[in-house]
Amino acid sequence: MSNYEDIFKKVVSHSKEYGYVFQSSEIYDGLAAAYDYGPNGVELKNNIKNYWWKSMVNMHENIVGLDSSIFMHPTTWKASGHIDAFNDPLVDNKDSKKRYRADVLIEDHIAKIEAKIEKDVLKAAKRFGEAFNKEEFLATNGRILDRQKQIDAINEKMNTSLSSNNLEKVKELIEELDIKCPVSGTNNWTDVRQFNLMFKTQMGATADGSSDLYLRPETAQGIFVNFLNVQKTARMKIPFGIAQIGKAFRNEIVARQFIFRMREFEQMEMQFFVRPGEEMKWYAYWKDFRMKWHNSLGMGEDNYRFHDHENLAHYANAATDIEFKFPFGFKELEGIHSRTDFDLKAHQEHSAKKLQYFDPELGESYVPYVVETSIGLDRMFLSVLSNSFREEELENGESRVVLKIPAVLAPIKAAILPLTKKDGMPEKAREIMKILQLDFNCQYEEKDSIGKRYRRQDAIGTPFCITVDHQTLEDNTVTLRDRDTMIQERVSVEKLHSIIAGKVNITKYLA
Ligand code: GAP
């Protein structure tokens, strides 16, 4: 097992042990690609949602929110193109009978070449020491350039075949690269075929009177069909945006890597309506804005990169992914798409209702163009969790596992710990809880030794531990321990609120 796989396994089991994520229906041996969020998981999720909503909605005068239903009129999906084109190419290995996404098999092959490049860079960095210039090395080293050429050629072939729906060519590429099934180890593949990702269900009690419905595969369509409702009632002027957080469902061919690819997941999406012809300006604006949002969390700028799409979705004229360095490599975290007027025009046609905006400055009506930002909440959750997980050797020879979650997102902001269960310490600790708990999610804990309690809070990712001891009863001071530095200082109870606020409040990150 590689070091990365090893770390990822540890993150998965840690997240279960500390109440972040559980397998869905675990007592029945689980349901593939469905997960439940435990007590700490739901807090982290809510904090991520809040961080996104504050930045996108509350801090933009021209963006408002929406909460549309999961069930939508079935014609929505005909209009949006999802019935006809929301497909993934699948391929089966005849020996193992395992099913794969053909494009993912190829992307995994590319990831292996990328990993080799990274290895070469590490080796060279070691060899050249301080004098090492990574950019120059990447641009000039013969072996790296060859590898990069290979990657570009594979991407080119894959994208041309996929965008022209030439599935035979996709199969040829898999064979040419000699990609083998990880289970059987053979390259005995079936033909590649398309598979629609939408879940179908029925509405209505009788078979005759029922109609086929789909569980929405993206929240965006709820925004499009409400475009005029929102524009009129909120009196929005173009350019303006509508934001929404909600569940989406996709019958993924291969759902794996924990909560990275699920069949039921949550999206945080914003559709920004602009004048036709101004979409590229706004596309550039939102690319920049969203990257800054990610970087504001301080999880390491090197962990993010853009990946521009060459194989565009049926609705887009430009698209990029913000990729994050997950333990299993750089993968898509968020998509930014210039969706043209595709969706509004299609809904206009299929509904026979005008979806136009009268622009008072231009004195004309038009169907707006749309730039979308779309991030998976569960993927964002995984990026935070995997990036925060550390195993540290301490000076005293002990070790600890700590989640260095950005304090603003941490599920519990402070743990309040009476040193012992007697002498009035629990009462004093609960008094402090009362002062803090309305503004910060706090946890009271009196079981086990103080050292064990610190370790537990480190493992949960709690930025502060507040210990109430004998001295507290005398001079109203407590020991405040910082999760990251483990430094303990004596502070007065009156100062706790502002010290904690200074580290965990959203203003420190987004202002
Ligand atoms: N409305 C545009 C749209 O849905 P997408 O790139 O298909 O675009 C947007 O999805 C984001 O949703 C992705 O960047 C990813 O974070 C998340 N996402 C997509 N499929 C997912 C899945 N099966 N499991 C978890 N997250 C997923």
XYZ file of C-alpha atoms and ligand atoms in Angstrom:
538
model
C 0.000 0.000 0.000
C 1.350 3.425 -0.915
C 1.782 6.126 1.666
C -1.123 8.071 0.155
C -3.493 5.107 0.250
C -2.407 4.467 3.792
C -3.197 8.057 4.822
C -6.524 7.983 3.022
C -7.504 4.775 4.813
C -6.618 6.406 8.112
C -8.706 9.494 7.276
C -11.708 7.283 6.486
C -11.481 5.292 9.699
C -10.727 8.416 11.752
C -13.801 10.120 10.382
C -15.924 7.208 11.529
C -14.297 6.894 14.942
C -14.813 10.584 15.711
C -18.381 10.939 14.467
C -17.767 12.651 11.137
C -18.972 10.166 8.501
C -20.711 6.791 8.723
C -21.549 4.326 5.989
C -25.272 4.591 5.208
C -27.397 1.712 6.607
C -24.298 0.182 8.109
C -26.238 -2.380 10.166
C -27.425 -3.865 6.854
C -23.846 -3.916 5.571
C -24.169 -0.484 4.024
C -25.402 0.946 0.759
C -22.747 1.685 -1.840
C -21.858 5.351 -2.297
C -24.309 6.674 0.306
C -23.010 8.132 3.563
C -24.384 9.658 6.761
C -22.816 12.572 8.577
C -22.397 12.129 12.342
C -22.462 14.748 15.115
C -19.160 16.353 14.142
C -19.737 15.826 10.439
C -22.999 17.712 10.414
C -21.366 20.661 12.217
C -18.473 20.749 9.746
C -20.919 20.537 6.850
C -23.035 23.379 8.237
C -19.932 25.506 8.756
C -18.806 24.940 5.161
C -22.291 25.863 3.909
C -22.265 28.995 6.037
C -18.784 29.959 4.815
C -19.934 29.620 1.223
C -23.319 31.329 1.721
C -21.830 34.288 3.594
C -19.230 34.869 0.895
C -21.502 34.294 -2.104
C -24.873 35.665 -0.942
C -24.441 37.937 2.083
C -21.325 39.634 0.746
C -22.748 40.243 -2.736
C -25.576 42.756 -2.964
C -26.488 41.308 -6.343
C -26.778 37.637 -5.319
C -29.852 36.159 -3.636
C -30.726 32.682 -2.422
C -33.226 30.012 -3.408
C -34.319 26.620 -2.117
C -36.074 24.795 -4.944
C -37.562 21.303 -4.809
C -35.730 18.137 -5.766
C -38.650 16.914 -7.889
C -39.205 18.985 -10.994
C -41.519 18.721 -13.977
C -40.049 15.960 -16.180
C -39.854 18.282 -19.196
C -37.190 20.216 -17.274
C -34.755 17.406 -17.976
C -35.707 17.099 -21.625
C -35.093 20.831 -22.027
C -31.831 20.838 -20.111
C -30.457 18.018 -22.244
C -29.997 15.647 -19.327
C -32.328 12.960 -20.724
C -30.433 12.850 -23.995
C -26.893 13.739 -23.028
C -26.209 13.241 -19.314
C -24.290 10.049 -19.918
C -21.034 8.504 -18.864
C -19.140 6.023 -21.040
C -18.975 2.656 -19.309
C -16.918 -0.429 -19.981
C -16.860 -3.864 -18.326
C -13.946 -6.163 -17.794
C -15.052 -9.557 -19.087
C -12.941 -11.496 -16.601
C -13.661 -9.728 -13.333
C -17.161 -8.604 -14.433
C -16.307 -5.233 -12.879
C -17.714 -2.079 -14.426
C -15.699 1.112 -14.978
C -16.085 4.569 -16.398
C -13.985 4.465 -19.539
C -12.817 8.071 -19.144
C -11.846 7.479 -15.509
C -9.741 4.459 -16.471
C -7.862 6.729 -18.876
C -7.616 9.566 -16.331
C -6.205 7.134 -13.773
C -3.591 6.122 -16.316
C -2.700 9.811 -16.765
C -2.550 10.253 -12.984
C 0.085 7.503 -12.859
C 2.249 9.420 -15.330
C 1.701 12.605 -13.292
C 2.790 10.758 -10.168
C 6.013 9.789 -11.967
C 6.610 13.468 -12.805
C 6.107 14.362 -9.173
C 8.571 11.662 -8.130
C 11.145 13.005 -10.582
C 10.669 16.499 -9.160
C 11.131 15.290 -5.596
C 14.283 13.408 -6.539
C 15.729 16.417 -8.337
C 14.825 18.738 -5.460
C 16.729 16.437 -3.130
C 19.733 16.266 -5.455
C 20.016 19.991 -6.167
C 19.006 21.240 -2.717
C 18.581 25.020 -2.352
C 19.575 25.656 -5.977
C 16.567 23.711 -7.288
C 14.200 25.667 -9.505
C 11.030 23.620 -10.000
C 9.598 25.675 -12.888
C 12.838 25.518 -14.828
C 13.170 21.786 -14.194
C 9.620 21.146 -15.424
C 10.218 23.237 -18.535
C 13.586 21.784 -19.528
C 14.115 18.246 -18.237
C 13.920 15.798 -21.146
C 12.246 12.976 -19.247
C 9.595 15.282 -17.817
C 8.903 16.800 -21.235
C 8.429 13.302 -22.692
C 6.024 12.360 -19.957
C 4.084 15.598 -20.432
C 3.917 14.931 -24.178
C 2.427 11.503 -23.458
C -0.193 13.073 -21.181
C -1.131 15.716 -23.752
C -1.469 13.130 -26.508
C -3.706 10.898 -24.379
C -5.879 13.854 -23.346
C -6.192 14.981 -26.929
C -7.283 11.533 -28.114
C -9.709 11.028 -25.236
C -11.333 14.450 -25.623
C -11.773 14.197 -29.376
C -13.300 10.740 -29.097
C -15.632 11.705 -26.258
C -16.828 14.962 -27.746
C -17.603 13.256 -31.066
C -19.216 10.366 -29.157
C -16.867 7.963 -30.906
C -16.927 5.172 -28.339
C -14.975 2.773 -30.522
C -12.043 5.167 -30.423
C -12.306 5.345 -26.617
C -12.017 1.569 -26.468
C -9.081 1.661 -28.866
C -7.324 4.134 -26.587
C -7.845 1.890 -23.539
C -6.337 -0.989 -25.491
C -3.506 1.105 -26.912
C -2.516 2.221 -23.401
C -2.791 -1.393 -22.258
C -4.949 -0.376 -19.314
C -5.677 -3.375 -17.152
C -8.549 -4.081 -14.780
C -7.217 -3.600 -11.237
C -9.180 -6.677 -10.101
C -8.525 -9.297 -12.817
C -5.304 -7.770 -14.104
C -6.443 -8.372 -17.713
C -7.269 -6.058 -20.592
C -10.224 -8.103 -21.791
C -12.754 -5.265 -22.213
C -16.306 -5.073 -23.594
C -17.261 -2.299 -25.999
C -17.681 1.131 -24.455
C -21.335 2.294 -24.192
C -23.231 5.269 -22.817
C -25.126 5.132 -19.533
C -27.613 7.806 -18.360
C -26.875 8.960 -14.836
C -30.314 10.125 -13.744
C -32.371 8.219 -11.163
C -35.948 7.666 -12.253
C -38.965 7.371 -9.986
C -42.760 7.722 -10.173
C -45.122 10.289 -8.750
C -48.738 9.354 -8.076
C -50.419 6.326 -6.501
C -51.817 4.502 -9.524
C -49.836 3.015 -12.321
C -52.012 4.788 -14.920
C -52.040 8.195 -13.327
C -48.388 8.246 -12.358
C -45.721 10.094 -14.270
C -42.020 9.417 -14.539
C -39.914 11.788 -12.511
C -36.183 12.165 -12.075
C -34.221 12.996 -8.976
C -32.374 16.164 -9.946
C -28.777 15.538 -11.029
C -27.849 19.187 -10.374
C -29.518 21.973 -8.399
C -28.951 24.477 -11.223
C -32.173 23.705 -13.113
C -34.263 24.794 -10.108
C -32.551 28.159 -10.456
C -33.153 28.436 -14.209
C -36.876 27.689 -14.040
C -37.215 30.274 -11.246
C -35.167 32.910 -13.043
C -38.062 35.326 -13.638
C -39.753 34.653 -10.263
C -36.585 35.657 -8.472
C -35.642 38.515 -10.797
C -39.066 40.118 -10.461
C -39.749 39.539 -6.773
C -36.267 40.491 -5.603
C -36.131 43.307 -8.189
C -32.750 42.196 -9.469
C -30.898 43.973 -12.247
C -28.449 42.223 -14.526
C -25.742 41.240 -13.675
C -27.137 39.265 -10.733
C -26.872 35.800 -9.252
C -29.078 33.153 -7.638
C -27.463 30.756 -5.185
C -28.692 27.468 -3.823
C -27.459 24.621 -1.638
C -29.153 21.268 -1.985
C -29.095 17.570 -2.740
C -28.337 16.144 -6.151
C -28.445 12.518 -7.295
C -26.441 10.644 -9.899
C -26.412 6.945 -10.614
C -22.622 6.930 -10.844
C -21.232 3.884 -12.633
C -18.375 3.569 -10.227
C -18.769 5.349 -6.955
C -15.627 5.166 -4.893
C -13.053 7.039 -2.883
C -15.383 7.468 0.075
C -17.419 10.690 -0.143
C -15.594 11.882 -3.271
C -18.057 10.292 -5.677
C -21.449 9.539 -4.216
C -24.850 8.695 -5.656
C -26.575 11.164 -3.315
C -24.610 14.322 -2.605
C -24.965 18.018 -1.998
C -24.058 20.927 -4.263
C -23.532 24.615 -3.589
C -24.306 26.325 -6.874
C -24.644 29.884 -8.093
C -25.902 30.961 -11.487
C -24.823 34.469 -12.459
C -26.984 36.085 -15.172
C -25.161 38.515 -17.454
C -25.572 40.454 -20.689
C -24.837 38.374 -23.815
C -21.270 39.054 -24.834
C -20.114 39.816 -21.286
C -19.910 36.193 -20.179
C -16.153 35.790 -20.632
C -15.457 38.817 -18.425
C -17.623 37.324 -15.670
C -16.190 33.857 -16.232
C -12.732 35.313 -15.500
C -14.126 37.189 -12.476
C -15.673 34.070 -10.945
C -12.600 31.930 -11.603
C -10.523 34.417 -9.676
C -13.101 34.936 -6.925
C -13.632 31.248 -6.273
C -9.902 30.500 -6.140
C -9.499 33.316 -3.602
C -12.349 31.844 -1.558
C -10.524 28.515 -1.381
C -7.243 30.167 -0.501
C -8.886 32.224 2.250
C -9.103 29.032 4.318
C -5.327 28.749 4.449
C -5.135 25.091 3.427
C -2.131 25.729 1.144
C -2.229 27.504 -2.230
C -0.188 24.698 -3.816
C -3.046 22.317 -3.121
C -5.288 23.965 -5.738
C -4.994 24.294 -9.476
C -7.200 25.089 -12.457
C -7.884 22.464 -15.056
C -9.490 23.956 -18.168
C -11.895 21.657 -20.011
C -11.297 20.739 -23.581
C -14.209 18.331 -23.695
C -17.060 20.760 -22.920
C -20.442 19.755 -21.464
C -23.407 20.158 -23.806
C -24.315 23.569 -22.336
C -20.926 25.294 -22.001
C -18.692 27.524 -24.137
C -15.909 27.590 -21.524
C -15.312 25.560 -18.384
C -12.673 24.949 -15.797
C -12.309 22.842 -12.680
C -10.695 23.952 -9.492
C -8.819 20.817 -8.551
C -7.655 19.956 -5.067
C -4.787 17.732 -4.072
C -6.677 14.899 -2.372
C -4.653 12.011 -0.898
C -5.312 10.162 -4.177
C -4.102 13.065 -6.349
C -5.395 16.292 -7.892
C -9.122 15.895 -8.565
C -12.081 18.148 -9.329
C -13.459 20.034 -6.366
C -15.458 22.755 -8.093
C -16.607 23.554 -11.603
C -16.890 27.012 -13.142
C -18.842 27.030 -16.378
C -19.887 29.605 -18.913
C -23.280 28.070 -19.758
C -24.248 30.589 -22.470
C -28.029 31.075 -22.853
C -28.463 27.341 -23.420
C -30.627 26.556 -20.397
C -32.907 29.593 -20.358
C -33.472 29.334 -24.116
C -34.246 25.625 -23.874
C -36.742 26.195 -21.033
C -38.286 29.031 -22.994
C -38.795 26.731 -25.959
C -40.120 23.760 -24.026
C -42.422 25.762 -21.738
C -43.490 28.305 -24.350
C -43.013 30.987 -21.644
C -40.735 33.928 -22.258
C -37.636 33.886 -20.056
C -36.258 37.256 -21.016
C -34.971 40.251 -19.184
C -35.696 43.841 -20.168
C -32.452 45.761 -19.796
C -33.394 49.362 -18.992
C -29.921 50.663 -19.847
C -29.905 49.073 -23.296
C -33.630 49.525 -23.798
C -33.991 45.954 -25.086
C -35.013 42.473 -23.970
C -32.782 39.425 -24.190
C -32.211 35.957 -22.799
C -29.293 36.416 -20.371
C -26.086 34.427 -20.528
C -25.035 32.493 -17.440
C -21.790 31.881 -15.598
C -22.056 29.147 -12.998
C -19.969 28.215 -9.999
C -20.704 24.726 -8.698
C -18.968 23.047 -5.793
C -19.713 19.700 -4.192
C -20.237 20.137 -0.480
C -19.144 16.583 0.264
C -15.967 17.015 -1.797
C -15.222 20.239 0.017
C -15.755 18.337 3.283
C -13.313 15.654 2.137
C -10.731 18.263 1.123
C -10.903 19.839 4.587
C -10.795 16.540 6.416
C -7.959 14.986 4.417
C -5.877 18.157 4.462
C -6.303 18.538 8.224
C -5.332 15.023 9.229
C -1.877 14.863 10.871
C 0.004 12.266 12.869
C 2.579 14.098 14.965
C 5.510 12.901 17.020
C 5.778 15.006 20.153
C 8.896 16.118 21.991
C 8.119 13.880 24.960
C 8.243 10.834 22.687
C 4.453 10.450 22.553
C 2.432 10.924 19.400
C -0.909 12.481 18.633
C -3.462 12.518 15.828
C -4.790 15.992 15.219
C -7.237 17.489 12.754
C -5.896 20.939 11.934
C -9.219 22.067 10.489
C -9.371 25.805 9.691
C -10.749 27.166 12.984
C -13.698 28.850 11.271
C -14.894 25.442 10.039
C -14.086 23.349 13.133
C -17.214 21.568 14.436
C -16.459 22.392 18.076
C -14.708 25.663 18.780
C -13.881 25.124 22.443
C -13.959 22.234 24.899
C -14.538 23.129 28.523
C -12.855 20.726 30.864
C -13.075 20.732 34.666
C -9.832 19.252 35.996
C -11.774 17.076 38.424
C -15.424 16.305 39.037
C -15.425 17.905 42.478
C -14.712 21.101 44.482
C -17.132 23.186 42.404
C -15.104 22.830 39.182
C -17.943 21.311 37.095
C -20.243 24.147 38.185
C -17.661 26.769 37.249
C -17.058 25.047 33.895
C -20.780 25.084 33.114
C -20.881 28.788 34.001
C -18.173 29.391 31.368
C -20.105 27.212 28.888
C -23.085 29.524 29.336
C -20.979 32.599 28.508
C -19.623 31.049 25.309
C -22.141 28.606 23.912
C -24.474 31.029 22.160
C -21.680 32.311 19.947
C -19.451 29.236 19.709
C -20.253 25.547 19.559
C -18.726 24.273 22.834
C -18.405 20.857 24.374
C -18.337 20.070 28.073
C -16.259 17.048 29.028
C -15.302 15.776 32.464
C -14.516 12.087 31.881
C -10.914 10.735 31.750
C -7.602 12.367 32.569
C -6.945 15.851 31.235
C -4.252 14.501 28.880
C -6.698 12.009 27.359
C -9.303 14.730 26.952
C -6.778 16.952 25.137
C -5.942 14.100 22.763
C -9.613 13.486 22.067
C -10.231 17.142 21.289
C -7.133 17.213 19.044
C -8.545 14.233 17.169
C -11.862 16.052 16.708
C -10.064 19.224 15.649
C -11.217 21.561 18.445
C -9.123 24.758 18.265
C -9.299 25.532 22.012
C -9.379 23.577 25.274
C -10.321 25.505 28.400
C -9.347 23.847 31.645
C -10.969 24.825 34.914
C -8.813 24.045 37.971
C -8.418 25.056 41.619
C -6.872 28.397 40.675
C -9.933 29.217 38.542
C -12.066 29.182 41.675
C -9.682 31.624 43.329
C -8.828 34.164 40.595
C -11.264 33.459 37.714
C -8.499 32.412 35.309
C -8.353 29.236 33.217
C -5.755 27.373 31.177
C -6.332 27.966 27.485
C -4.677 25.385 25.226
C -4.159 25.943 21.527
C -4.767 22.861 19.329
C -2.011 23.586 16.818
C 0.827 24.797 19.024
C -0.295 22.951 22.173
C 0.828 26.070 24.062
C -1.089 26.596 27.274
C -1.564 30.007 28.783
C -3.352 31.363 31.779
C -6.117 33.792 30.815
C -8.983 35.392 32.668
C -12.469 34.123 31.991
C -13.540 37.611 30.819
C -11.039 37.460 27.944
C -12.083 34.035 26.615
C -14.834 35.275 24.343
C -12.666 37.757 22.458
C -9.672 35.393 22.196
C -11.835 32.635 20.710
C -13.670 35.073 18.424
C -10.316 36.386 17.170
C -9.437 32.957 15.859
C -12.705 31.362 14.779
C -14.906 34.191 13.531
C -15.626 34.360 9.843
C -14.644 38.053 9.662
C -11.016 37.054 10.173
C -11.179 34.954 7.005
C -13.546 36.726 4.658
C -13.377 40.424 5.542
N -24.415 22.359 -12.374
C -23.154 21.986 -12.859
C -22.700 20.696 -12.361
O -23.435 19.962 -11.733
P -20.598 19.142 -12.238
O -19.164 19.464 -12.582
O -21.212 17.922 -12.830
O -21.404 20.447 -12.647
C -20.350 20.150 -9.864
O -20.728 19.079 -10.665
C -19.660 19.673 -8.609
O -20.493 18.745 -7.921
C -18.366 18.926 -8.858
O -17.282 19.818 -9.003
C -18.241 18.074 -7.606
O -17.651 18.825 -6.558
C -19.678 17.792 -7.250
N -20.063 16.439 -7.672
C -20.419 16.027 -8.912
N -20.698 14.722 -8.915
C -20.514 14.273 -7.645
C -20.652 12.999 -7.008
N -21.070 11.925 -7.657
N -20.362 12.922 -5.680
C -19.965 14.013 -4.985
N -19.826 15.226 -5.537
C -20.103 15.359 -6.852
